XYZ file of C-alpha atoms in Angstrom:
185
model
C 37.248 -14.876 25.655
C 39.298 -16.930 27.850
C 38.502 -19.770 30.263
C 40.086 -21.897 32.822
C 39.480 -25.561 32.193
C 40.488 -28.487 34.221
C 41.705 -31.532 32.379
C 41.453 -35.034 33.127
C 43.636 -38.085 33.784
C 44.805 -39.882 30.643
C 42.142 -42.665 30.890
C 39.369 -40.386 31.543
C 40.462 -38.396 28.662
C 40.569 -41.195 26.442
C 37.021 -42.176 27.532
C 35.678 -38.869 26.445
C 37.236 -38.611 23.091
C 36.035 -42.413 22.722
C 32.411 -41.274 23.111
C 32.970 -38.157 20.890
C 34.205 -40.446 18.089
C 31.419 -42.909 18.378
C 28.769 -40.201 18.398
C 30.473 -38.736 15.222
C 30.534 -42.282 13.765
C 27.171 -42.804 14.439
C 26.133 -39.256 12.604
C 24.529 -38.158 16.146
C 27.067 -35.282 17.035
C 30.203 -33.571 15.574
C 31.052 -31.657 18.816
C 34.672 -32.990 18.918
C 35.371 -31.767 15.447
C 33.540 -28.286 15.721
C 36.572 -26.558 17.452
C 40.018 -27.168 16.706
C 42.162 -27.740 19.893
C 38.836 -28.924 21.860
C 39.982 -31.222 24.927
C 37.792 -33.036 27.149
C 37.504 -30.778 30.350
C 35.238 -29.052 32.931
C 35.270 -25.523 32.666
C 35.974 -23.651 35.957
C 36.102 -20.045 34.915
C 35.598 -17.780 32.020
C 36.926 -14.154 31.229
C 36.051 -11.748 28.733
C 39.503 -10.048 28.509
C 42.704 -10.643 30.299
C 46.199 -9.418 30.773
C 47.698 -12.943 29.857
C 51.011 -12.175 31.473
C 49.726 -11.062 34.826
C 47.136 -13.752 34.867
C 49.813 -16.522 34.187
C 51.903 -15.178 36.907
C 49.024 -15.290 39.529
C 48.135 -18.717 38.340
C 51.825 -19.751 38.775
C 51.774 -18.340 42.322
C 48.311 -20.057 43.002
C 48.750 -23.559 41.944
C 52.557 -24.223 42.753
C 51.527 -27.033 45.216
C 47.664 -27.748 44.588
C 47.099 -31.419 44.546
C 44.907 -33.375 41.908
C 41.262 -33.300 42.615
C 39.539 -36.498 42.757
C 36.166 -36.772 40.935
C 33.441 -39.321 40.096
C 31.771 -38.842 36.920
C 28.233 -40.335 37.311
C 25.513 -38.493 35.878
C 24.423 -37.867 32.313
C 22.535 -34.660 31.912
C 21.383 -31.781 29.695
C 20.558 -28.210 30.288
C 16.984 -27.225 29.566
C 16.574 -25.990 25.943
C 20.456 -26.239 25.331
C 20.510 -29.423 23.115
C 23.627 -29.984 24.933
C 24.449 -33.581 26.529
C 27.203 -33.663 29.406
C 28.657 -36.248 31.821
C 28.855 -34.620 35.236
C 30.847 -35.433 38.504
C 29.526 -35.654 41.953
C 29.495 -31.959 43.351
C 31.618 -32.947 46.316
C 32.807 -30.670 49.094
C 36.457 -30.902 47.646
C 35.328 -30.190 44.140
C 33.053 -27.079 45.204
C 35.854 -25.718 47.377
C 38.391 -26.429 44.786
C 36.457 -24.111 42.328
C 35.444 -21.386 45.081
C 39.229 -21.343 45.978
C 40.080 -20.493 42.084
C 37.483 -17.584 42.090
C 38.587 -16.379 45.254
C 42.242 -16.454 44.346
C 41.787 -14.831 41.019
C 39.011 -12.506 41.838
C 40.843 -9.610 40.501
C 40.311 -11.194 36.869
C 36.465 -11.628 37.093
C 34.261 -11.405 34.234
C 32.480 -8.290 33.471
C 29.199 -10.021 33.207
C 27.875 -12.653 35.796
C 29.101 -15.810 34.500
C 27.436 -19.438 34.856
C 31.076 -20.635 36.110
C 30.666 -18.311 39.357
C 30.389 -20.186 42.663
C 26.810 -20.759 43.654
C 25.897 -20.901 39.863
C 28.362 -23.593 38.481
C 27.210 -26.620 37.480
C 30.546 -29.084 36.976
C 30.201 -30.851 33.633
C 32.084 -32.236 30.696
C 30.189 -31.600 27.521
C 29.603 -34.632 25.343
C 27.602 -33.003 22.424
C 26.263 -29.612 21.757
C 23.502 -28.015 19.682
C 21.642 -30.991 18.981
C 17.965 -31.224 17.875
C 15.633 -33.197 20.219
C 15.844 -36.484 18.369
C 19.801 -36.280 18.223
C 19.771 -35.316 21.884
C 17.438 -38.274 22.802
C 19.862 -40.625 20.807
C 22.987 -39.428 22.129
C 21.453 -39.709 26.036
C 20.248 -43.326 25.203
C 23.691 -44.289 23.671
C 25.732 -42.619 26.593
C 23.492 -44.138 28.930
C 24.443 -47.417 27.785
C 28.230 -46.747 27.010
C 29.671 -44.414 29.748
C 30.405 -45.893 33.174
C 30.657 -44.565 36.531
C 34.107 -43.160 36.235
C 36.518 -42.572 39.208
C 38.851 -39.769 37.784
C 41.190 -37.052 38.611
C 41.387 -33.531 37.348
C 45.230 -33.461 36.665
C 45.787 -30.276 35.005
C 44.519 -26.601 34.551
C 44.763 -24.950 31.287
C 44.232 -21.364 30.116
C 42.696 -21.289 26.740
C 41.562 -18.578 24.312
C 38.817 -18.869 22.005
C 39.280 -17.722 18.552
C 36.367 -16.673 16.139
C 35.742 -16.357 12.507
C 32.610 -14.651 11.459
C 31.365 -14.603 15.062
C 31.612 -18.302 15.551
C 34.186 -20.335 17.707
C 36.679 -22.208 15.529
C 39.616 -22.951 17.855
C 40.371 -22.988 21.456
C 44.103 -23.179 21.916
C 45.471 -23.827 25.414
C 47.875 -20.863 26.305
C 49.584 -22.158 29.283
C 48.825 -25.320 31.623
C 49.549 -26.063 35.130
C 49.848 -29.684 36.457
C 48.454 -30.591 39.664
C 50.664 -32.512 42.009
C 50.045 -36.229 42.501
C 48.508 -37.185 45.867
C 50.406 -38.630 48.494
């Protein structure tokens, strides 16, 4: 499986890494260590299969002059019955348009099955912890509520990742290609 992820500015990246490490140190969640190469991100799209060369060429054309996207991370939440905790941005028109534009420009590479990352279904978020039992989810929620600030941030890069599995379990998600978004004038 492949995904396009949006990466954060340095300060926000470090903020997420700090929280991941603190939750691990408190024995609440080891999310950051579960998958090699994991980066703090917001997933924009997923793909079952890709012709990597064609996809990368298309991304090169589509993102030559695209500007960084400002976001404000201000919500901590969970998906029902998921055991996941996330930090989410305000779904501004600019963010939703950026997401829709990606799907419009790369529609020829759409996933075979309906994806949770499609426009109209997408809940933009950065996962902080996953697969937690109810007690650990409650601990993580309380901890993050007190430790995560409202964060003004930027999506500064896009990256194509490919998940690697061993015995049906994802063990790595290396970045295949990155695209830097332009600084705003």
